[in-house]
Tab-separated table of C-alpha atoms in Angstrom:
chain	number	residue	atom	x	y	z
A	7	MET	CA	129.745	148.645	209.283
A	8	ALA	CA	128.838	148.586	212.976
A	9	GLN	CA	131.296	147.114	215.485
A	10	GLU	CA	130.738	143.657	216.977
A	11	ASN	CA	128.276	143.750	219.871
A	12	THR	CA	128.014	140.613	222.001
A	13	THR	CA	124.912	141.901	223.846
A	14	LEU	CA	122.746	142.018	220.743
A	15	PRO	CA	119.562	139.890	220.919
A	16	PRO	CA	119.324	136.788	218.698
A	17	ALA	CA	117.408	137.034	215.435
A	18	LYS	CA	114.232	135.427	216.798
A	19	GLU	CA	114.085	137.884	219.683
A	20	LEU	CA	114.844	140.700	217.264
A	21	LEU	CA	111.824	139.755	215.121
A	22	ASP	CA	109.679	139.875	218.255
A	23	GLN	CA	110.940	143.427	218.811
A	24	VAL	CA	109.981	144.280	215.232
A	25	ARG	CA	106.449	143.004	215.869
A	26	GLU	CA	106.175	145.041	219.062
A	27	LYS	CA	107.294	148.235	217.322
A	28	ILE	CA	104.937	147.672	214.377
A	29	ARG	CA	101.991	147.168	216.721
A	30	PHE	CA	103.018	150.213	218.760
A	31	LYS	CA	102.793	152.248	215.563
A	32	HIS	CA	99.410	150.657	214.709
A	33	TYR	CA	100.544	149.309	211.343
A	34	SER	CA	98.240	146.795	209.676
A	35	ILE	CA	98.635	143.050	210.125
A	36	SER	CA	99.535	142.730	206.441
A	37	THR	CA	102.362	145.262	206.859
A	38	GLU	CA	103.550	143.346	209.911
A	39	LYS	CA	103.699	140.064	207.987
A	40	THR	CA	105.436	141.721	205.029
A	41	TYR	CA	108.086	143.501	207.105
A	42	ILE	CA	108.820	140.409	209.207
A	43	SER	CA	109.210	138.320	206.063
A	44	TRP	CA	111.642	140.762	204.394
A	45	ILE	CA	113.714	141.283	207.533
A	46	ARG	CA	114.015	137.529	208.066
A	47	HIS	CA	114.991	137.121	204.398
A	48	TYR	CA	117.610	139.875	204.741
A	49	ILE	CA	119.155	138.216	207.807
A	50	VAL	CA	119.196	134.728	206.268
A	51	PHE	CA	120.670	136.060	203.014
A	52	ASN	CA	123.574	137.511	205.006
A	53	ASP	CA	124.385	134.221	206.760
A	54	LYS	CA	122.197	135.028	209.787
A	55	ARG	CA	124.430	137.829	210.981
A	56	HIS	CA	122.871	140.425	213.232
A	57	PRO	CA	121.707	143.525	211.288
A	58	ALA	CA	123.614	145.842	213.644
A	59	ASP	CA	126.826	144.117	212.518
A	60	MET	CA	126.023	144.851	208.888
A	61	GLY	CA	125.754	148.007	206.872
A	62	ALA	CA	125.343	149.616	203.476
A	63	VAL	CA	127.304	146.915	201.645
A	64	GLU	CA	125.043	144.109	202.876
A	65	VAL	CA	121.850	146.053	202.218
A	66	GLU	CA	122.910	146.982	198.702
A	67	ARG	CA	123.977	143.403	197.971
A	68	PHE	CA	120.590	142.130	199.159
A	69	LEU	CA	118.662	144.636	197.022
A	70	THR	CA	120.839	143.796	194.021
A	71	TYR	CA	120.125	140.096	194.549
A	72	LEU	CA	116.393	140.794	194.569
A	73	ALA	CA	116.606	142.723	191.302
A	74	ASN	CA	119.072	140.571	189.377
A	75	ASP	CA	118.459	137.057	190.698
A	76	ARG	CA	114.864	137.169	191.898
A	77	HIS	CA	113.780	139.612	189.154
A	78	VAL	CA	111.386	141.369	191.518
A	79	SER	CA	109.589	144.546	190.460
A	80	SER	CA	110.739	147.985	191.570
A	81	ALA	CA	107.734	148.154	193.906
A	82	THR	CA	108.734	144.879	195.596
A	83	GLN	CA	112.343	146.014	195.905
A	84	ASN	CA	111.186	149.269	197.519
A	85	GLN	CA	108.992	147.269	199.883
A	86	ALA	CA	112.024	145.262	201.015
A	87	LEU	CA	114.026	148.461	201.473
A	88	SER	CA	111.231	149.991	203.584
A	89	ALA	CA	111.272	146.955	205.862
A	90	ILE	CA	115.052	147.124	206.292
A	91	LEU	CA	115.009	150.863	206.990
A	92	PHE	CA	112.242	150.330	209.543
A	93	LEU	CA	114.413	147.721	211.254
A	94	TYR	CA	117.420	150.020	211.556
A	95	ARG	CA	115.659	153.282	212.366
A	96	ASP	CA	112.632	152.247	214.423
A	97	VAL	CA	113.706	148.981	216.063
A	98	LEU	CA	117.483	149.189	216.464
A	99	ALA	CA	117.351	153.007	216.727
A	100	LEU	CA	120.505	153.320	214.641
A	101	ASP	CA	120.904	156.697	212.986
A	102	LEU	CA	123.591	155.737	210.510
A	103	PRO	CA	124.688	158.065	207.688
A	104	TRP	CA	124.329	155.379	205.023
A	105	LEU	CA	120.600	154.936	205.758
A	106	ASN	CA	119.832	158.107	203.833
A	107	GLY	CA	122.010	157.109	200.900
A	108	PHE	CA	119.661	154.565	199.338
A	109	GLU	CA	117.601	155.748	196.407
A	110	ARG	CA	114.377	153.897	195.817
A	111	SER	CA	113.866	152.184	192.496
A	112	GLN	CA	111.849	154.257	190.073
A	113	LYS	CA	108.522	152.659	189.370
A	114	PRO	CA	107.838	152.614	185.614
A	115	LYS	CA	105.121	155.074	184.669
A	116	ARG	CA	102.287	153.094	183.170
A	117	LEU	CA	98.744	154.088	182.395
A	118	PRO	CA	96.126	152.335	184.539
A	119	VAL	CA	94.084	149.522	183.011
A	120	VAL	CA	90.556	150.840	182.424
A	121	LEU	CA	87.543	148.832	181.325
A	122	THR	CA	84.981	150.248	178.924
A	123	PRO	CA	81.400	150.610	180.233
A	124	LEU	CA	80.419	147.555	178.185
A	125	GLU	CA	83.264	145.529	179.687
A	126	VAL	CA	82.206	146.613	183.177
A	127	GLN	CA	78.639	145.523	182.449
A	128	ALA	CA	79.869	142.133	181.261
A	129	LEU	CA	82.106	141.682	184.306
A	130	LEU	CA	79.342	142.637	186.748
A	131	ARG	CA	76.936	140.290	184.981
A	132	GLU	CA	79.370	137.386	185.375
A	133	SER	CA	80.184	138.287	188.991
A	134	SER	CA	76.482	138.194	189.900
A	135	SER	CA	76.841	134.409	190.230
A	136	ALA	CA	79.445	134.841	192.980
A	137	PRO	CA	78.287	134.004	196.505
A	138	GLU	CA	77.165	137.046	198.440
A	139	PRO	CA	78.480	139.303	199.654
A	140	VAL	CA	81.282	138.971	197.070
A	141	GLY	CA	79.056	140.005	194.163
A	142	LEU	CA	77.848	143.057	196.086
A	143	ILE	CA	81.413	144.058	196.981
A	144	VAL	CA	82.433	143.887	193.312
A	145	ARG	CA	79.540	146.178	192.340
A	146	LEU	CA	80.403	148.495	195.215
A	147	LEU	CA	84.025	148.794	194.066
A	148	TYR	CA	82.961	150.090	190.673
A	149	GLY	CA	80.064	152.137	192.034
A	150	THR	CA	82.096	154.017	194.640
A	151	GLY	CA	85.752	153.934	193.576
A	152	MET	CA	86.788	152.418	196.907
A	153	ARG	CA	89.908	150.352	197.289
A	154	LEU	CA	89.358	146.663	197.982
A	155	MET	CA	90.395	146.788	201.648
A	156	GLU	CA	88.299	149.902	202.216
A	157	ALA	CA	85.252	148.000	200.986
A	158	VAL	CA	85.747	144.768	202.955
A	159	ARG	CA	86.451	146.759	206.140
A	160	LEU	CA	83.291	148.844	205.821
A	161	ARG	CA	81.397	149.110	209.125
A	162	VAL	CA	77.662	149.494	209.742
A	163	LYS	CA	77.910	153.026	211.146
A	164	ASP	CA	79.685	154.344	208.061
A	165	VAL	CA	76.832	153.811	205.598
A	166	GLU	CA	74.279	156.621	205.448
A	167	PHE	CA	71.207	155.516	203.496
A	168	THR	CA	69.258	158.784	203.717
A	169	ARG	CA	72.015	160.873	202.145
A	170	GLN	CA	73.312	157.896	200.105
A	171	GLU	CA	76.817	158.364	201.411
A	172	ILE	CA	79.617	156.095	202.520
A	173	ILE	CA	82.273	157.361	204.908
A	174	VAL	CA	85.564	155.687	204.106
A	175	ARG	CA	87.490	155.548	207.376
A	176	ASP	CA	91.248	155.387	207.718
A	177	GLY	CA	91.926	155.154	203.997
A	178	LYS	CA	95.378	155.373	202.480
A	179	SER	CA	97.620	157.684	204.551
A	180	GLY	CA	95.073	157.380	207.379
A	181	LYS	CA	92.583	159.832	205.871
A	182	ASP	CA	88.778	159.743	206.000
A	183	ARG	CA	86.649	160.731	203.030
A	184	ILE	CA	83.091	160.548	201.724
A	185	THR	CA	81.948	158.796	198.571
A	186	MET	CA	78.499	158.029	197.206
A	187	LEU	CA	76.282	155.045	197.911
A	188	PRO	CA	74.830	154.133	194.480
A	189	GLY	CA	71.042	154.173	194.455
A	190	SER	CA	71.015	150.931	192.498
A	191	LEU	CA	72.681	149.179	195.459
A	192	LEU	CA	70.361	150.413	198.222
A	193	GLU	CA	68.165	147.322	198.204
A	194	ALA	CA	71.139	144.938	198.101
A	195	MET	CA	72.827	146.787	200.957
A	196	HIS	CA	69.646	146.609	203.045
A	197	ARG	CA	69.485	142.842	202.434
A	198	GLN	CA	73.131	142.439	203.403
A	199	LEU	CA	72.595	144.374	206.629
A	200	ALA	CA	69.545	142.255	207.480
A	201	ILE	CA	71.642	139.091	207.137
A	202	ARG	CA	74.460	140.678	209.079
A	203	ARG	CA	72.082	141.640	211.882
A	204	GLU	CA	70.990	138.008	212.253
A	205	TRP	CA	74.618	136.934	212.568
A	206	TYR	CA	75.240	139.722	215.061
A	207	ASP	CA	72.343	138.589	217.262
A	208	GLU	CA	73.756	135.048	217.164
A	209	ASP	CA	77.196	136.393	218.067
A	210	ILE	CA	75.740	138.266	221.024
A	211	GLN	CA	74.175	135.043	222.303
A	212	ALA	CA	77.474	133.194	221.805
A	213	GLY	CA	79.487	135.946	223.487
A	214	LYS	CA	81.524	136.482	220.307
A	215	ALA	CA	80.212	139.813	219.031
A	216	ASP	CA	83.495	141.679	219.565
A	217	VAL	CA	85.149	143.006	216.415
A	218	TRP	CA	88.642	144.360	215.991
A	219	LEU	CA	89.138	148.065	216.707
A	220	PRO	CA	92.326	150.122	216.646
A	221	ASP	CA	93.909	149.969	220.103
A	222	VAL	CA	93.256	153.629	220.926
A	223	LEU	CA	89.539	153.343	220.145
A	224	ALA	CA	89.216	150.040	221.992
A	225	VAL	CA	90.629	151.680	225.123
A	226	LYS	CA	88.626	154.891	224.769
A	227	TYR	CA	85.364	153.088	224.006
A	228	PRO	CA	85.577	149.692	225.756
A	229	ASN	CA	82.010	148.705	224.786
A	230	ALA	CA	82.381	149.704	221.118
A	231	PRO	CA	83.720	146.323	219.854
A	232	ARG	CA	80.396	144.692	220.795
A	233	GLU	CA	78.134	147.447	219.433
A	234	TRP	CA	76.159	147.003	216.208
A	235	GLY	CA	77.510	150.152	214.579
A	236	TRP	CA	81.094	148.926	214.698
A	237	GLN	CA	80.392	145.544	213.096
A	238	TYR	CA	81.825	144.737	209.669
A	239	ILE	CA	79.073	144.830	207.051
A	240	PHE	CA	80.816	142.169	204.977
A	241	ALA	CA	81.663	139.675	207.696
A	242	ALA	CA	83.068	136.199	207.237
A	243	ARG	CA	80.685	133.281	207.753
A	244	LYS	CA	82.954	131.575	210.261
A	245	TYR	CA	84.879	132.758	213.288
A	246	SER	CA	88.634	133.032	213.030
A	247	ILE	CA	91.492	133.526	215.474
A	248	ASP	CA	92.823	137.071	215.674
A	249	PRO	CA	96.586	136.626	215.057
A	250	ARG	CA	97.434	139.345	217.576
A	251	SER	CA	94.980	138.858	220.434
A	252	GLN	CA	94.375	135.114	219.793
A	253	VAL	CA	90.654	135.788	220.349
A	254	ALA	CA	88.109	133.873	218.237
A	255	ARG	CA	85.739	136.313	216.532
A	256	ARG	CA	84.098	137.182	213.237
A	257	HIS	CA	86.450	138.973	210.864
A	258	HIS	CA	85.612	140.640	207.551
A	259	VAL	CA	85.474	138.569	204.365
A	260	ASP	CA	88.784	137.494	202.888
A	261	GLU	CA	89.844	140.002	200.253
A	262	LYS	CA	91.471	137.177	198.265
A	263	GLN	CA	88.012	135.739	197.676
A	264	VAL	CA	86.972	138.959	195.933
A	265	GLN	CA	90.182	139.000	193.906
A	266	ARG	CA	89.572	135.460	192.683
A	267	TYR	CA	86.003	136.146	191.602
A	268	VAL	CA	86.931	139.356	189.765
A	269	LYS	CA	89.565	137.450	187.797
A	270	LYS	CA	87.139	134.580	187.144
A	271	ALA	CA	84.380	136.969	186.014
A	272	ALA	CA	86.756	138.833	183.695
A	273	LEU	CA	87.784	135.585	182.004
A	274	ALA	CA	84.153	134.488	181.658
A	275	ALA	CA	83.268	137.876	180.166
A	276	GLY	CA	86.023	137.544	177.562
A	277	ILE	CA	87.964	140.541	178.868
A	278	VAL	CA	91.576	140.248	177.716
A	279	LYS	CA	92.890	143.165	179.784
A	280	PRO	CA	94.559	142.251	183.087
A	281	THR	CA	91.696	142.806	185.517
A	282	SER	CA	91.702	143.032	189.297
A	283	PRO	CA	89.501	144.738	191.899
A	284	HIS	CA	91.682	147.845	191.565
A	285	THR	CA	90.834	147.966	187.853
A	286	LEU	CA	87.272	148.798	188.898
A	287	ARG	CA	88.572	151.800	190.852
A	288	HIS	CA	90.466	153.003	187.767
A	289	SER	CA	87.360	152.488	185.654
A	290	PHE	CA	85.213	154.410	188.145
A	291	ALA	CA	87.557	157.417	188.038
A	292	THR	CA	87.777	157.433	184.248
A	293	HIS	CA	84.035	157.059	183.703
A	294	VAL	CA	83.236	159.814	186.222
A	295	LEU	CA	85.582	162.153	184.331
A	296	GLN	CA	83.987	161.101	181.054
A	297	ALA	CA	80.619	162.078	182.538
A	298	GLY	CA	81.883	165.660	182.837
A	299	TYR	CA	82.757	165.916	186.536
A	300	ASP	CA	85.794	168.041	187.374
A	301	ILE	CA	89.151	166.622	188.367
A	302	ARG	CA	89.008	168.012	191.929
A	303	THR	CA	85.735	166.206	192.609
A	304	VAL	CA	87.241	162.934	191.402
A	305	GLN	CA	90.327	163.581	193.533
A	306	GLU	CA	88.166	163.908	196.650
A	307	LEU	CA	86.130	160.804	195.824
A	308	LEU	CA	89.296	158.744	195.374
A	309	GLY	CA	91.066	160.214	198.404
A	310	HIS	CA	94.193	161.291	196.519
A	311	SER	CA	96.461	163.681	198.451
A	312	ASP	CA	97.754	165.275	195.270
A	313	VAL	CA	95.685	166.091	192.210
A	314	SER	CA	98.628	165.030	190.032
A	315	THR	CA	97.839	161.429	191.018
A	316	THR	CA	94.294	161.872	189.726
A	317	MET	CA	95.504	163.554	186.548
A	318	ILE	CA	96.699	160.217	185.158
A	319	TYR	CA	93.092	159.392	184.299
A	320	THR	CA	92.923	162.369	181.955
A	321	HIS	CA	95.568	160.630	179.827
A	322	VAL	CA	93.341	157.570	179.561
A	323	LEU	CA	90.556	159.802	178.223
A	324	ASN	CA	92.608	160.939	175.244
A	325	LYS	CA	91.453	159.497	171.959
A	326	GLY	CA	94.254	157.606	170.254
A	327	GLY	CA	97.611	159.348	170.498
A	328	LYS	CA	96.790	162.487	172.509
A	329	GLY	CA	93.547	162.970	170.626
A	330	VAL	CA	95.248	163.210	167.227
A	331	ILE	CA	93.222	161.814	164.338
A	332	SER	CA	95.209	159.377	162.225
A	333	PRO	CA	95.885	160.623	158.677
A	334	LEU	CA	94.680	157.230	157.472
A	335	ASP	CA	91.166	158.182	158.605
A	336	ASN	CA	91.265	161.338	156.445
A	337	LEU	CA	91.891	159.531	153.165
């Protein structure tokens, strides 16, 4: 455990330092909120002592509390550990031997939930009653294999109608990739862009056409935030306050709205499998493999760094238990 240090900043000031470091590293606003929440929880759990005055014992006790008392999943426990390690290494700049001694909880290996083509049809039919652009986003998730946040953050310049391509920018691990723009969605996408252009023209008149850009791009291209190409395709109807800049502007649609409608549509369609927007990504990958496309192609479309991640969908394709025919069916 570290020695007592009377010059350490109070917890509130420390959390401000965490925010500054997160923004310096260009982490997302959701990561910022998550890390701040876990670090605050860690400090409060340990009687509001300063983290530099604590060590491996306090961290392990906190993680044990999360697992045994809060019954959190291994993924949530690992999330809390990531926040704590970020605090010590990146904010307090403490290179302590015990930081490397924590093993992350092993996430149980489970097969992804995959809908059948008929279930997808039923879900899309029910989601067609959702207010646009939510219904279009749901169809786009299944039609492209994009993650939910990749879809809601889609910008005008990244949709290529002539080649029917979508460039997914800054996906997981910060990578760009290309996926298809389904021909069946061309007309709907054109309609969405026409509506979006009307809003953009109104925003220009109101002096509120700026959209959020990563800090580096905003500095390099100072006019870009007001340009049409950088606008979110799926923008929110109302302006909102940017939590970082405190500027009122039009953000992208709330991803929670899409999540709610996917769940509602699944229930209405009589789908008993746990269904979320990510289920449509799993279904996309499985159905593309079923159509005969090779695993490497699917890996590129999904943006997986390692093909082993994509290989899990080959297990879903197996008929029954590894393709074995039950002896009951041979009687």
